[in-house]
Tab-separated table of N, CA and C in Angstrom:
chain	number	residue	atom	x	y	z
R	1	MET	N	0.843	-1.181	0.000
R	1	MET	CA	0.000	0.000	0.000
R	1	MET	C	0.893	1.251	0.000
R	2	LYS	N	0.578	2.209	-0.852
R	2	LYS	CA	1.347	3.442	-0.965
R	2	LYS	C	1.040	4.372	0.201
R	3	LYS	N	2.112	4.937	0.782
R	3	LYS	CA	1.945	5.858	1.906
R	3	LYS	C	1.322	7.162	1.420
R	4	GLN	N	0.313	7.612	2.112
R	4	GLN	CA	-0.366	8.862	1.781
R	4	GLN	C	0.511	10.038	2.208
R	5	THR	N	0.758	10.984	1.303
R	5	THR	CA	1.548	12.155	1.667
R	5	THR	C	0.629	13.312	2.013
R	6	LYS	N	1.095	14.162	2.903
R	6	LYS	CA	0.343	15.347	3.289
R	6	LYS	C	0.672	16.477	2.322
R	7	ARG	N	-0.220	17.421	2.204
R	7	ARG	CA	0.047	18.607	1.403
R	7	ARG	C	0.728	19.643	2.290
R	8	ILE	N	1.649	20.402	1.694
R	8	ILE	CA	2.298	21.477	2.440
R	8	ILE	C	1.260	22.576	2.645
R	9	PRO	N	1.004	22.960	3.886
R	9	PRO	CA	-0.011	23.992	4.123
R	9	PRO	C	0.499	25.373	3.722
R	10	SER	N	-0.438	26.274	3.549
R	10	SER	CA	-0.079	27.665	3.296
R	10	SER	C	0.474	28.243	4.593
R	11	LEU	N	1.683	28.798	4.513
R	11	LEU	CA	2.349	29.335	5.704
R	11	LEU	C	2.662	30.808	5.445
R	12	PRO	N	1.750	31.698	5.815
R	12	PRO	CA	1.877	33.110	5.426
R	12	PRO	C	3.019	33.888	6.068
R	13	THR	N	3.524	33.436	7.200
R	13	THR	CA	4.617	34.186	7.831
R	13	THR	C	5.815	33.271	8.051
R	14	ASP	N	6.973	33.878	8.172
R	14	ASP	CA	8.189	33.110	8.459
R	14	ASP	C	8.063	32.386	9.796
R	15	ARG	N	7.435	33.028	10.750
R	15	ARG	CA	7.267	32.414	12.077
R	15	ARG	C	6.423	31.141	11.982
R	16	GLU	N	5.314	31.197	11.218
R	16	GLU	CA	4.475	30.016	11.051
R	16	GLU	C	5.211	28.910	10.287
R	17	ALA	N	5.966	29.304	9.286
R	17	ALA	CA	6.731	28.317	8.521
R	17	ALA	C	7.773	27.651	9.410
R	18	ALA	N	8.467	28.437	10.221
R	18	ALA	CA	9.485	27.878	11.117
R	18	ALA	C	8.852	26.910	12.106
R	19	ALA	N	7.701	27.280	12.659
R	19	ALA	CA	7.022	26.410	13.627
R	19	ALA	C	6.587	25.107	12.951
R	20	TYR	N	6.096	25.195	11.733
R	20	TYR	CA	5.655	23.994	11.016
R	20	TYR	C	6.835	23.066	10.760
R	21	TRP	N	7.927	23.614	10.207
R	21	TRP	CA	9.058	22.758	9.844
R	21	TRP	C	9.833	22.276	11.065
R	22	ASP	N	9.643	22.905	12.219
R	22	ASP	CA	10.240	22.389	13.455
R	22	ASP	C	9.590	21.076	13.882
R	23	THR	N	8.352	20.860	13.458
R	23	THR	CA	7.618	19.674	13.903
R	23	THR	C	7.286	18.705	12.768
R	24	HIS	N	7.714	18.995	11.540
R	24	HIS	CA	7.424	18.131	10.402
R	24	HIS	C	8.702	17.849	9.627
R	25	SER	N	8.696	16.744	8.926
R	25	SER	CA	9.842	16.354	8.116
R	25	SER	C	9.562	16.646	6.643
R	26	PHE	N	10.596	17.069	5.939
R	26	PHE	CA	10.449	17.283	4.499
R	26	PHE	C	10.075	15.980	3.793
R	27	ALA	N	10.500	14.847	4.356
R	27	ALA	CA	10.202	13.547	3.748
R	27	ALA	C	8.698	13.320	3.607
R	28	GLU	N	7.915	13.941	4.470
R	28	GLU	CA	6.450	13.822	4.376
R	28	GLU	C	5.913	14.464	3.096
R	29	HIS	N	6.665	15.382	2.517
R	29	HIS	CA	6.175	16.172	1.387
R	29	HIS	C	7.041	16.044	0.134
R	30	ALA	N	8.062	15.234	0.175
R	30	ALA	CA	9.034	15.185	-0.920
R	30	ALA	C	8.393	14.885	-2.270
R	31	GLN	N	7.381	14.028	-2.314
R	31	GLN	CA	6.780	13.644	-3.594
R	31	GLN	C	5.998	14.764	-4.260
R	32	GLU	N	5.571	15.745	-3.506
R	32	GLU	CA	4.784	16.828	-4.112
R	32	GLU	C	5.636	18.037	-4.504
R	33	THR	N	6.948	17.890	-4.424
R	33	THR	CA	7.833	19.006	-4.764
R	33	THR	C	8.544	18.744	-6.083
R	34	THR	N	9.020	19.805	-6.690
R	34	THR	CA	9.824	19.708	-7.902
R	34	THR	C	11.055	20.585	-7.733
R	35	GLU	N	12.084	20.278	-8.488
R	35	GLU	CA	13.315	21.063	-8.419
R	35	GLU	C	13.047	22.463	-8.937
R	36	ALA	N	13.584	23.456	-8.253
R	36	ALA	CA	13.293	24.851	-8.581
R	36	ALA	C	14.005	25.333	-9.842
R	37	GLY	N	15.207	24.869	-10.090
R	37	GLY	CA	15.923	25.317	-11.275
R	37	GLY	C	16.427	26.752	-11.173
R	38	ILE	N	16.772	27.189	-9.988
R	38	ILE	CA	17.273	28.558	-9.784
R	38	ILE	C	18.752	28.602	-10.128
R	39	ARG	N	19.140	29.641	-10.828
R	39	ARG	CA	20.554	29.849	-11.167
R	39	ARG	C	20.989	31.190	-10.619
R	40	PHE	N	22.103	31.206	-9.926
R	40	PHE	CA	22.655	32.454	-9.413
R	40	PHE	C	23.800	32.874	-10.327
R	41	VAL	N	23.749	34.120	-10.746
R	41	VAL	CA	24.761	34.616	-11.672
R	41	VAL	C	25.525	35.748	-11.000
R	42	ARG	N	26.825	35.595	-10.949
R	42	ARG	CA	27.659	36.674	-10.414
R	42	ARG	C	27.942	37.672	-11.520
R	43	ARG	N	27.921	38.934	-11.142
R	43	ARG	CA	28.299	39.950	-12.114
R	43	ARG	C	29.789	39.820	-12.374
R	44	PRO	N	30.187	39.892	-13.611
R	44	PRO	CA	31.620	39.750	-13.904
R	44	PRO	C	32.406	40.930	-13.325
R	45	LYS	N	33.601	40.641	-12.879
R	45	LYS	CA	34.489	41.676	-12.344
R	45	LYS	C	35.754	41.678	-13.168
R	46	ARG	N	36.358	42.839	-13.252
R	46	ARG	CA	37.645	42.963	-13.946
R	46	ARG	C	38.732	43.175	-12.927
R	47	ALA	N	39.838	42.545	-13.142
R	47	ALA	CA	40.997	42.744	-12.268
R	47	ALA	C	41.762	43.971	-12.744
R	48	ILE	N	42.233	44.750	-11.784
R	48	ILE	CA	43.084	45.893	-12.106
R	48	ILE	C	44.352	45.776	-11.280
R	49	SER	N	45.324	46.526	-11.653
R	49	SER	CA	46.581	46.534	-10.917
R	49	SER	C	46.897	47.969	-10.533
R	50	ILE	N	47.221	48.173	-9.268
R	50	ILE	CA	47.650	49.503	-8.821
R	50	ILE	C	48.965	49.348	-8.085
R	51	ARG	N	49.754	50.376	-8.131
R	51	ARG	CA	51.052	50.345	-7.461
R	51	ARG	C	50.957	51.136	-6.160
R	52	LEU	N	51.365	50.486	-5.066
R	52	LEU	CA	51.375	51.129	-3.758
R	52	LEU	C	52.743	50.925	-3.134
R	53	ASP	N	53.112	51.861	-2.265
R	53	ASP	CA	54.356	51.711	-1.521
R	53	ASP	C	54.239	50.502	-0.593
R	54	PRO	N	55.327	49.777	-0.402
R	54	PRO	CA	55.298	48.611	0.489
R	54	PRO	C	54.788	48.938	1.899
R	55	GLU	N	55.116	50.138	2.399
R	55	GLU	CA	54.651	50.533	3.726
R	55	GLU	C	53.127	50.677	3.757
R	56	ASP	N	52.565	51.243	2.682
R	56	ASP	CA	51.111	51.393	2.606
R	56	ASP	C	50.429	50.027	2.533
R	57	ILE	N	51.008	49.117	1.777
R	57	ILE	CA	50.444	47.767	1.673
R	57	ILE	C	50.475	47.094	3.048
R	58	ALA	N	51.564	47.232	3.769
R	58	ALA	CA	51.683	46.634	5.104
R	58	ALA	C	50.624	47.196	6.049
R	59	LYS	N	50.370	48.521	5.972
R	59	LYS	CA	49.348	49.137	6.820
R	59	LYS	C	47.958	48.609	6.480
R	60	VAL	N	47.662	48.520	5.182
R	60	VAL	CA	46.346	48.018	4.753
R	60	VAL	C	46.178	46.560	5.179
R	61	GLU	N	47.222	45.749	5.019
R	61	GLU	CA	47.154	44.351	5.427
R	61	GLU	C	46.881	44.222	6.926
R	62	ALA	N	47.540	45.048	7.734
R	62	ALA	CA	47.336	45.010	9.183
R	62	ALA	C	45.913	45.426	9.542
R	63	MET	N	45.409	46.487	8.889
R	63	MET	CA	44.040	46.941	9.154
R	63	MET	C	43.025	45.874	8.756
R	64	ALA	N	43.255	45.246	7.606
R	64	ALA	CA	42.343	44.217	7.129
R	64	ALA	C	42.347	43.008	8.067
R	65	GLU	N	43.523	42.605	8.505
R	65	GLU	CA	43.633	41.458	9.415
R	65	GLU	C	42.887	41.724	10.719
R	66	ALA	N	42.989	42.954	11.219
R	66	ALA	CA	42.292	43.317	12.453
R	66	ALA	C	40.778	43.219	12.287
R	67	LYS	N	40.287	43.406	11.060
R	67	LYS	CA	38.854	43.318	10.774
R	67	LYS	C	38.442	41.919	10.322
R	68	GLY	N	39.415	41.023	10.174
R	68	GLY	CA	39.105	39.668	9.720
R	68	GLY	C	38.834	39.592	8.229
R	69	LEU	N	39.430	40.496	7.462
R	69	LEU	CA	39.224	40.552	6.017
R	69	LEU	C	40.548	40.363	5.291
R	70	SER	N	40.455	40.067	4.007
R	70	SER	CA	41.665	40.115	3.191
R	70	SER	C	41.904	41.572	2.821
R	71	TYR	N	43.131	41.910	2.504
R	71	TYR	CA	43.408	43.318	2.179
R	71	TYR	C	42.720	43.722	0.877
R	72	THR	N	42.552	42.785	-0.046
R	72	THR	CA	41.866	43.136	-1.304
R	72	THR	C	40.390	43.428	-1.052
R	73	THR	N	39.776	42.676	-0.138
R	73	THR	CA	38.371	42.934	0.207
R	73	THR	C	38.236	44.305	0.851
R	74	LEU	N	39.140	44.635	1.759
R	74	LEU	CA	39.092	45.945	2.407
R	74	LEU	C	39.261	47.068	1.392
R	75	LEU	N	40.186	46.911	0.472
R	75	LEU	CA	40.384	47.936	-0.558
R	75	LEU	C	39.139	48.082	-1.435
R	76	ARG	N	38.509	46.962	-1.814
R	76	ARG	CA	37.273	47.033	-2.609
R	76	ARG	C	36.175	47.757	-1.835
R	77	MET	N	36.077	47.479	-0.533
R	77	MET	CA	35.070	48.155	0.295
R	77	MET	C	35.313	49.655	0.303
R	78	TRP	N	36.563	50.063	0.484
R	78	TRP	CA	36.888	51.491	0.494
R	78	TRP	C	36.537	52.153	-0.829
R	79	VAL	N	36.856	51.507	-1.937
R	79	VAL	CA	36.546	52.077	-3.255
R	79	VAL	C	35.026	52.254	-3.379
R	80	LYS	N	34.256	51.219	-3.016
R	80	LYS	CA	32.792	51.304	-3.110
R	80	LYS	C	32.234	52.421	-2.217
R	81	GLU	N	32.773	52.529	-0.979
R	81	GLU	CA	32.315	53.577	-0.065
R	81	GLU	C	32.564	54.967	-0.643
R	82	HIS	N	33.734	55.165	-1.206
R	82	HIS	CA	34.062	56.491	-1.755
R	82	HIS	C	33.276	56.784	-3.026
R	83	LEU	N	32.994	55.769	-3.814
R	83	LEU	CA	32.186	55.980	-5.023
R	83	LEU	C	30.743	56.316	-4.668
R	84	ALA	N	30.248	55.734	-3.561
R	84	ALA	CA	28.869	55.988	-3.135
R	84	ALA	C	28.718	57.364	-2.485
R	85	ALA	N	29.821	57.928	-1.971
R	85	ALA	CA	29.752	59.220	-1.261
R	85	ALA	C	29.563	60.378	-2.218
């Protein structure tokens, strides 16, 4: 005998959805779902090269490390911040 599957109820809020999935298994509903087919596309970026004094690079590296970032990420953040200003 084939196991009867339940229908996923309408869950209008995140709180209701969280409460439902805390007490139910996805396996109960797997047969009524289909693959979404979502594709995430990153915007292409171009690499550039800039020349900095070794002392400036050392300072940026130290600042980035203190923030838990790579120095290239910190530099990109600074460029974006200044472009937005």
